[in-house]
Coordinates of C-alpha atoms (C1' of nucleotides) in Angstrom, one line a residue:
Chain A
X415 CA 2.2 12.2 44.9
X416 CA -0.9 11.2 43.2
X417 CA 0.2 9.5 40.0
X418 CA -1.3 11.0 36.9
X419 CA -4.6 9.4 35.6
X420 CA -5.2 7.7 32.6
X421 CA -6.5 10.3 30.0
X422 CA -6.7 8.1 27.4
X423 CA -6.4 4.3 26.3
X424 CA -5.4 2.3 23.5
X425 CA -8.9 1.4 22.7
X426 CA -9.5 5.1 22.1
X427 CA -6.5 5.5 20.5
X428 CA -7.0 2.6 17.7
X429 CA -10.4 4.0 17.2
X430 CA -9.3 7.9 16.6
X431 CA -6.7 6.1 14.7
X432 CA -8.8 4.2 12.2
X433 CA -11.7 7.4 12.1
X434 CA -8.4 9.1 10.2
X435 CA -6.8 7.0 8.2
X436 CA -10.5 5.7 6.5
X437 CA -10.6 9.8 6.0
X438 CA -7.6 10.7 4.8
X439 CA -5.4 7.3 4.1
X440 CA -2.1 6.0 6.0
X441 CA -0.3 9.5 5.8
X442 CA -3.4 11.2 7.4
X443 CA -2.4 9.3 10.8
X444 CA -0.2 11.4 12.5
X445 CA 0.7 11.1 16.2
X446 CA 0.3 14.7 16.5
X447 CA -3.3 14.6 15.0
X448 CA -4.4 11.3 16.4
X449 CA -3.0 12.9 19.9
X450 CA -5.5 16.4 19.2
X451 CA -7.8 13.9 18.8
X452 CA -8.1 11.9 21.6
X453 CA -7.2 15.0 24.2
X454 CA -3.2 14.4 24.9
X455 CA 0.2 15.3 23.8
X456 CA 2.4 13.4 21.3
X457 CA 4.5 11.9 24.0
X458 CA 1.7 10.8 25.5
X459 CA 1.0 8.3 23.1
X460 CA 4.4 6.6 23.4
X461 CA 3.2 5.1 26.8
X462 CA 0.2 2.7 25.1
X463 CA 2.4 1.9 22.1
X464 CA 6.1 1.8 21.3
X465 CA 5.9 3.5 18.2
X466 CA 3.6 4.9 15.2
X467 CA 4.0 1.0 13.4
X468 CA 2.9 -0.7 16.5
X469 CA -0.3 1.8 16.4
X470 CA -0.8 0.9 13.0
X471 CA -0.6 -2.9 13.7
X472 CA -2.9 -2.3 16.4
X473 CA -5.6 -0.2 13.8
X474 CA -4.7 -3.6 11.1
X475 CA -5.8 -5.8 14.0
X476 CA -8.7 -4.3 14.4
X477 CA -10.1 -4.2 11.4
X478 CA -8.7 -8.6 10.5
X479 CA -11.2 -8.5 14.2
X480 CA -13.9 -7.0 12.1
X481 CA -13.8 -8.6 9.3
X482 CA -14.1 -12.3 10.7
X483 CA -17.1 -11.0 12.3
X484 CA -18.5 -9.4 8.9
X485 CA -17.9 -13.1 8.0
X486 CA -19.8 -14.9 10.7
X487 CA -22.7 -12.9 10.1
X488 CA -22.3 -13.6 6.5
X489 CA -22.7 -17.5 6.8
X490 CA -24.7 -17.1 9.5
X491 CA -27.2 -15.7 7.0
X492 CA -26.9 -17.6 3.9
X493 CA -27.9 -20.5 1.4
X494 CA -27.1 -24.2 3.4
X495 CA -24.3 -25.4 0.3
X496 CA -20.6 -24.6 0.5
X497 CA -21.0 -22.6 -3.0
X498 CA -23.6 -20.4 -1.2
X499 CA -21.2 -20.2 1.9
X500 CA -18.0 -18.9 -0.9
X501 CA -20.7 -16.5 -2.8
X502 CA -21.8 -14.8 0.5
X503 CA -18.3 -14.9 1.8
X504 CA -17.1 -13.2 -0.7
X505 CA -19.5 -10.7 -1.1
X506 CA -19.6 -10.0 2.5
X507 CA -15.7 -9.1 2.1
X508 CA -16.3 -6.8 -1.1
X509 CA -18.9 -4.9 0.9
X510 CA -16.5 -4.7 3.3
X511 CA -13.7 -3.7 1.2
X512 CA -15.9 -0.8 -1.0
X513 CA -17.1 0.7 2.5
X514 CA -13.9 0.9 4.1
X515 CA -11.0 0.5 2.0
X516 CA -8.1 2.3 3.1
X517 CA -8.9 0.2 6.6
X518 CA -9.3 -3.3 4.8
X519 CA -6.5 -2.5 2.4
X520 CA -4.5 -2.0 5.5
X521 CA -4.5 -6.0 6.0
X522 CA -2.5 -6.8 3.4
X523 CA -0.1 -3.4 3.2
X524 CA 3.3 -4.8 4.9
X525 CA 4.6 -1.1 5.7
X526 CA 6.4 -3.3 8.1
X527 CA 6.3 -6.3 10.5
X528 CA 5.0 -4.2 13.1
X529 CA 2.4 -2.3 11.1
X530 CA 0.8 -5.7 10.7
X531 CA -2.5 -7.7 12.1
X532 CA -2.1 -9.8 15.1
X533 CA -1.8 -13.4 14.0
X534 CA -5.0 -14.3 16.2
X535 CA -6.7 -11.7 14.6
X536 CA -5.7 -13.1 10.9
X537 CA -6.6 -16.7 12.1
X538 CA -9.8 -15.3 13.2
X539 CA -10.8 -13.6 9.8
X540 CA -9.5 -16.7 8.0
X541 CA -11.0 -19.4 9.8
X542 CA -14.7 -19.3 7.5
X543 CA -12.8 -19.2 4.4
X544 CA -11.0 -22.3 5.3
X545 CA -14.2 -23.8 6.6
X546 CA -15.7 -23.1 3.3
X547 CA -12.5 -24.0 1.9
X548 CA -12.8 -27.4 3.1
X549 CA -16.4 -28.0 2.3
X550 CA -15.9 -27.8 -1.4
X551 CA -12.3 -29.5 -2.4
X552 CA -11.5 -31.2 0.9
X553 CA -9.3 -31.0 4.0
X554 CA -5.9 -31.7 1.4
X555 CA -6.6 -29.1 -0.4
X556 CA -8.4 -26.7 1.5
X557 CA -5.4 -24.2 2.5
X558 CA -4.7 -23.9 -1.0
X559 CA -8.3 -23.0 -1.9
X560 CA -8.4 -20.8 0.6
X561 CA -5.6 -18.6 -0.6
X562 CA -6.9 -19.1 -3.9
X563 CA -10.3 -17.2 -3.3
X564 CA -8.7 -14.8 -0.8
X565 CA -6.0 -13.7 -3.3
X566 CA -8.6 -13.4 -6.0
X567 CA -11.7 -11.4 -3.2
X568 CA -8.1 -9.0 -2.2
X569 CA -6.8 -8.5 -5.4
X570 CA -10.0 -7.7 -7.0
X571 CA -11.5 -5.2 -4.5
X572 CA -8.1 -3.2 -4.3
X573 CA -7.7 -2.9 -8.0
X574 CA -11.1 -1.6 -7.8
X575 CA -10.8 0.4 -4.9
X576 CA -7.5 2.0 -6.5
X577 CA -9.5 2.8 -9.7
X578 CA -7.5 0.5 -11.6
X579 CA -10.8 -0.8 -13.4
X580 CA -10.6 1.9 -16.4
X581 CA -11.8 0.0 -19.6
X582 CA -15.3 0.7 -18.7
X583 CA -17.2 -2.3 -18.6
X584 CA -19.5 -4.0 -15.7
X585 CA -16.7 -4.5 -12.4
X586 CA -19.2 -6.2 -10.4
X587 CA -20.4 -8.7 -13.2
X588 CA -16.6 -9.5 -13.5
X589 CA -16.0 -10.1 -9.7
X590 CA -19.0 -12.8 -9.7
X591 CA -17.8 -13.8 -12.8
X592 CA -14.7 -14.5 -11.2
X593 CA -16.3 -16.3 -7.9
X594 CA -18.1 -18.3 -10.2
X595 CA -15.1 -19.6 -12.4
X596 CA -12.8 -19.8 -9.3
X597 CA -16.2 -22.5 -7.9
X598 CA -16.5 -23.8 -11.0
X599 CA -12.7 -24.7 -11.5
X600 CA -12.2 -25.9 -7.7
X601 CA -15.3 -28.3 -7.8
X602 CA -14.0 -29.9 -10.7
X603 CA -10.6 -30.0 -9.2
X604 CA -11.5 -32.9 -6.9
X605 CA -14.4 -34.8 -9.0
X606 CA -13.1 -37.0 -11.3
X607 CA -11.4 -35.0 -13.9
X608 CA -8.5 -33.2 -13.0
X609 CA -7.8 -30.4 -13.7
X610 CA -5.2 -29.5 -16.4
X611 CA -1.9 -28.6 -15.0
X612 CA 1.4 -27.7 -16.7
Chain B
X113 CA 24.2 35.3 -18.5
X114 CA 24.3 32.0 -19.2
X115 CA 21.5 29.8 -18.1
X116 CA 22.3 27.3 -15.7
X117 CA 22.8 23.7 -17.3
X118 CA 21.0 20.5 -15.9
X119 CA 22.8 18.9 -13.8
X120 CA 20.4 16.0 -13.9
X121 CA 17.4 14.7 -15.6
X122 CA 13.6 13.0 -15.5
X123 CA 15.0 9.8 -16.5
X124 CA 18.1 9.7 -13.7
X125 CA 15.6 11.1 -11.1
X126 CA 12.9 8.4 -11.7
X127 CA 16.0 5.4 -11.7
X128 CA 17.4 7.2 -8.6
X129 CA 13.4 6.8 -6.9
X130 CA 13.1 3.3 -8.1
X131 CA 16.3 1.4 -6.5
X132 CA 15.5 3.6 -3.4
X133 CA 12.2 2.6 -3.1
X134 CA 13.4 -1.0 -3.9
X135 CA 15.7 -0.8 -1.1
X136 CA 14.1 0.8 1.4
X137 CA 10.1 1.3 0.8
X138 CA 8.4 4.0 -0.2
X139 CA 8.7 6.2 2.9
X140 CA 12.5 5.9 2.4
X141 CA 11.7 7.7 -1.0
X142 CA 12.5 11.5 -0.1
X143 CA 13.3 14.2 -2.0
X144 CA 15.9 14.8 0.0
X145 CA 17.1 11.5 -0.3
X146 CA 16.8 11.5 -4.2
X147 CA 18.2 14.9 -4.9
X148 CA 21.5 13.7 -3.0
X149 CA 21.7 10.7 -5.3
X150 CA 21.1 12.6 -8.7
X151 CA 23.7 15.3 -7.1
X152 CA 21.3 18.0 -7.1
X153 CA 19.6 20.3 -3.9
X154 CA 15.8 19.1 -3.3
X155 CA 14.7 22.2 -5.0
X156 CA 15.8 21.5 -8.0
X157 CA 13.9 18.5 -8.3
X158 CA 10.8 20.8 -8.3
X159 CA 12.0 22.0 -11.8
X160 CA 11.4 18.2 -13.3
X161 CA 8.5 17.2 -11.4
X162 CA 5.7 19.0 -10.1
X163 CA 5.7 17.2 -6.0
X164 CA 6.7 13.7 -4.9
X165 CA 3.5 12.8 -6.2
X166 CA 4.0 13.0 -9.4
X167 CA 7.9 11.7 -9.3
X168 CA 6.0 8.0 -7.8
X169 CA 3.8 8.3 -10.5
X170 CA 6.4 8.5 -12.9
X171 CA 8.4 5.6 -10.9
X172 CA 5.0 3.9 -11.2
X173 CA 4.7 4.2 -14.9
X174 CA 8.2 2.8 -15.7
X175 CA 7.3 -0.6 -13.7
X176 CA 4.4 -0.5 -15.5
X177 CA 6.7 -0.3 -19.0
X178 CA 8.7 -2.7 -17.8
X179 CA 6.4 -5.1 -16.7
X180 CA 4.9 -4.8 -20.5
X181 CA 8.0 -5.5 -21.5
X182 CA 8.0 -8.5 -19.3
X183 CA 5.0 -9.6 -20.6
X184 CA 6.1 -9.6 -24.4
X185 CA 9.2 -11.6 -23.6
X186 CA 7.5 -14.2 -21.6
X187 CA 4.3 -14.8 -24.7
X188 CA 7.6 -14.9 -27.2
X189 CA 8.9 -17.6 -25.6
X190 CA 5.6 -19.9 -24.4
X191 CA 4.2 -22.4 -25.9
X192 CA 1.2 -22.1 -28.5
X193 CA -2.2 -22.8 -26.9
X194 CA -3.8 -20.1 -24.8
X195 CA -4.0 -21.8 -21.6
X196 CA 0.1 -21.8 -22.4
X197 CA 0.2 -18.2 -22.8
X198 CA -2.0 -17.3 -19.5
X199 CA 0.3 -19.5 -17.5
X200 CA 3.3 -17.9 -18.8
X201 CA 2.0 -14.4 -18.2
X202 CA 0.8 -15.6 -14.6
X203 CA 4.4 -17.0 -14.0
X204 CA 6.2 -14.0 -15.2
X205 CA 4.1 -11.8 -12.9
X206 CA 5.1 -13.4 -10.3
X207 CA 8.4 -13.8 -10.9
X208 CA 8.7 -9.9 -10.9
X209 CA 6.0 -9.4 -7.8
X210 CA 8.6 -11.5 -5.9
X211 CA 11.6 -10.1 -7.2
X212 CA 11.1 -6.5 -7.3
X213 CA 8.0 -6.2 -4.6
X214 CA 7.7 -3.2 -3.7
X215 CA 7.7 -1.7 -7.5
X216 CA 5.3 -4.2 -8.8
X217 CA 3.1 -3.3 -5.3
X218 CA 3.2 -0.1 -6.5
X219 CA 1.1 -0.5 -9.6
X220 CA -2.0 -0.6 -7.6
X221 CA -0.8 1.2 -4.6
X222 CA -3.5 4.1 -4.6
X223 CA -1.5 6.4 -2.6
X224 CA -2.9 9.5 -5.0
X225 CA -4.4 9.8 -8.4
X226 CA -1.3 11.6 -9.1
X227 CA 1.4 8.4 -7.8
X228 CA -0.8 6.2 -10.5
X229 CA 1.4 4.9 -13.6
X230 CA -0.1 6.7 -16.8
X231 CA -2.7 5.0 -18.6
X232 CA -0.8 4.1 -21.5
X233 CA 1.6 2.4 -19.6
X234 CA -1.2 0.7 -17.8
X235 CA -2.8 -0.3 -21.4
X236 CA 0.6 -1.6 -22.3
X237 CA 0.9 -3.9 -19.6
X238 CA -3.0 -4.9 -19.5
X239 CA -2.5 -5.9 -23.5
X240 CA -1.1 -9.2 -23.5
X241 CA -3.4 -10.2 -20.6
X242 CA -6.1 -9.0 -22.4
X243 CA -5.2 -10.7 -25.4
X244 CA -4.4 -14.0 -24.1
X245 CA -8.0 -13.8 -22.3
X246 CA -9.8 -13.1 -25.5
X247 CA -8.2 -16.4 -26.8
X248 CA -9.8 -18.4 -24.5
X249 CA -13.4 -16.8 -23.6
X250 CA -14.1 -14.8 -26.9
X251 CA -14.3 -10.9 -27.2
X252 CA -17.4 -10.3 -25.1
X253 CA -16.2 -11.9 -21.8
X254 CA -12.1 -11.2 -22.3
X255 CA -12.3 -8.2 -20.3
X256 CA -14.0 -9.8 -17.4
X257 CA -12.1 -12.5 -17.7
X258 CA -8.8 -10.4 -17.7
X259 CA -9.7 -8.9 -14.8
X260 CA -10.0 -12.1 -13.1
X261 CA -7.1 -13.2 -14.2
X262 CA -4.9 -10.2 -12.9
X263 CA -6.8 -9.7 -9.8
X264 CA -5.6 -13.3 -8.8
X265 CA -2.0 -12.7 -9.7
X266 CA -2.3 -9.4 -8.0
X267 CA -3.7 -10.7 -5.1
X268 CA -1.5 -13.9 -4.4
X269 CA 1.5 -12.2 -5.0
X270 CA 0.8 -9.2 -2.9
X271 CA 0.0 -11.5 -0.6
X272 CA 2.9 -13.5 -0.5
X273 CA 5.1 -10.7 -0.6
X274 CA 3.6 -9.0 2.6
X275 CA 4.2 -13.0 4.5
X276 CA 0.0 -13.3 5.0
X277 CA 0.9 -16.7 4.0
X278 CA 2.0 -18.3 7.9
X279 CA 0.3 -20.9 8.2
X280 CA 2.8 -23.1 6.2
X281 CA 1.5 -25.2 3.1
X282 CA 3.2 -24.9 -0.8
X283 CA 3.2 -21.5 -1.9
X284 CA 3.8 -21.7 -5.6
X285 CA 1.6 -25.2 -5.6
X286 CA -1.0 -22.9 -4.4
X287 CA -0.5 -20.5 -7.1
X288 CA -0.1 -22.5 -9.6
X289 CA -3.5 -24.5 -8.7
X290 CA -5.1 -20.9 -8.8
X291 CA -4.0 -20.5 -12.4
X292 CA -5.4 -23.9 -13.3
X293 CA -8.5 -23.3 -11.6
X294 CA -9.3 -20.3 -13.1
X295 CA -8.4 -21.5 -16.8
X296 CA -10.3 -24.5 -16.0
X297 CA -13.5 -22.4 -15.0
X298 CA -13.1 -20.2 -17.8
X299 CA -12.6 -22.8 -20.7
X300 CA -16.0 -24.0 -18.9
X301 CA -17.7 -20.4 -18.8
X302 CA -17.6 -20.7 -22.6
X303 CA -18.0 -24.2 -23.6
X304 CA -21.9 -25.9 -23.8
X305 CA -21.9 -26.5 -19.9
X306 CA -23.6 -22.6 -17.6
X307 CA -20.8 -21.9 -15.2
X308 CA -23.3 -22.0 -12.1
X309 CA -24.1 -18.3 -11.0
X310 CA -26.1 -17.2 -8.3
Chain C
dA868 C1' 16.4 27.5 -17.8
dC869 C1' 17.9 25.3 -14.1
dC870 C1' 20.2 25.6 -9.6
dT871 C1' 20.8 27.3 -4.8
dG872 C1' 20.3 28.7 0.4
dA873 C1' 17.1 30.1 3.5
dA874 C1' 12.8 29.6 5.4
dC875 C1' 8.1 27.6 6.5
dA876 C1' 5.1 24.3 8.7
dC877 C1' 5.2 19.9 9.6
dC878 C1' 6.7 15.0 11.1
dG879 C1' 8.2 10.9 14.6
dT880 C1' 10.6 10.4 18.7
dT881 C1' 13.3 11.1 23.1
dC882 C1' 13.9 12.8 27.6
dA883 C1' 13.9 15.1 31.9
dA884 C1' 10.6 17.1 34.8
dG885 C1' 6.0 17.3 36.7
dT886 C1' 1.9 15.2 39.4
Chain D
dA439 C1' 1.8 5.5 36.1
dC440 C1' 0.8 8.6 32.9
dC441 C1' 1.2 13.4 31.2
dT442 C1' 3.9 17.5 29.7
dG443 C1' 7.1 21.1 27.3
dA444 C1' 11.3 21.4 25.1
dA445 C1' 14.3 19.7 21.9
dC446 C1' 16.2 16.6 18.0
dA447 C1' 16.8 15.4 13.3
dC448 C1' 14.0 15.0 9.7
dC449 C1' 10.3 15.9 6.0
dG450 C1' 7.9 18.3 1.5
dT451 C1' 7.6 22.6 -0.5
dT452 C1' 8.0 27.7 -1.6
dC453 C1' 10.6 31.6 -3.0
dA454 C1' 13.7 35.1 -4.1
dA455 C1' 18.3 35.3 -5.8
dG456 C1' 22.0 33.6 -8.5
dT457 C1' 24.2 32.1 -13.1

DNA sequence: ACCTGAACACCGTTCAAGT
DNA sequence: ACCTGAACACCGTTCAAGT
């Protein structure tokens, strides 16, 4: 009548998980493999998460967990001005995204709803940017800065992580190029000139 | 002895792959799927394109045309100063991110070198970008600076698309203060005044 | 030259049965 | 309470056989 022992655990799961899909992308996480992997059956799997999405979601959580701590330590570590705060910031999630990108490009896939980081886990990787945010243009403006710089840090490191940078040319000068600009343009933003709109 | 005639075609079985994929993602793009809407068994589908693979890289390469297209139209109809033109290429991008999402996300999907829109597609929609940015920062820095540019409107728009923007706030205003940070950075990367770097 | 049915190894998921 | 084998409907792809 003894019930049958754990022989696994979503923690172990996530983390076989995420080992395959930074080796072989999204398609490479199959329930089948990720069951060989951690020591169980397909089925098995269906008792820690409702489906292969939710497992996914749980893999995108991880990594959003990840990244705010990548982020921390980032700010933690650098220059006292809110333009050294965006600089290391941004860096810090390039590294990041170059390292690992199949897992970081996860964050922003939307396979579906359910494939998607917990919305603690997204607060938690977004709450420097908007710190940094907020240093430089303001608390007014500062969720629209934020999205500003985070579109431009995503965009950027998954066109470059796709290979879409073909022209030749320096890719990193152009991504501090672009953080440069993008600080340039927001700091001007709120001094006294504005800045141009259409 | 007569050969057997085609019953279909590259160009029905690539519109066929798009709407599905429009309507249903890319997972809900099968062969199976596609050979039932062009009338044809899934082997015969082998005879026009090598694997799936290569059938979402030709999907892939039409967005890519059309987005080219898109591009034309939209410069054609702007008004005359650069900054004009780059907001009228950033608007039109996002205008077809958010209408047609899950083509335009396929651009810069990565799912295979093979599922990657041929590079003369690619150089047909990265002209008028690059054009526009050459206007405004000169030859040596245009393709920097059109990287920037797209990565921005790649990012937000992907972004948006996949709902990582919760935490309520203006959307477009945010978009649109993107574009005029980044043309206001750039005019000042090339005037007298050193966009700071680190 | 293109189309077809049959077959292969896979996939996610369900379910009744075990402990 | 978790694990299992068997089964379901699917998937991409290959191949020999048709016309």
């Amino acid at each position: 009548m003894s019930p049958a022992r754990a022989r696994t655990s979503r923690g172990d799961i996530v983390a076989a998980a995420r080992d395959m899909l930074e080796d072989g992308g999204l398609e490479a996480v199959s329930m089948a493999g990720v069951a060989v992997r951690v020591g169980v059956r397909p089925p098995s799997l269906y008792k820690h998460f409702r489906d292969r999405n939710e497992l996914i979601g749980a893999v995108a959580t991880d990594v959003a967990l990840e990244l705010g701590r990548t982020f921390e330590d980032a700010v933690a570590r650098c220059g006292p001005s809110p333009a050294d705060r965006v600089r290391a910031l941004a860096t810090a999630y390039r590294g990041m995204a170059l390292a690992r990108p199949r897992a970081t490009a996860l964050l922003f896939a939307a396979i579906s709803p359910d494939a998607t980081p917990s919305a603690e886990s997204q607060a938690a990787a977004a709450r420097p940017i908007l710190a940094a945010a907020d240093a430089i243009v303001g608390p007014a403006q500062a969720l629209a800065a934020a999205r500003v710089l985070t579109a431009f840090a995503h965009g950027f490191t998954s066109m470059e992580a796709a290979g879409a940078f073909r022209f030749g040319g320096d890719v990193e000068e152009a991504y501090l190029l672009g953080v440069a600009v993008l600080l340039a343009g927001l700091e001007r933003a709120t001094s006294g000139d504005e800045v141009s709109r259409p």
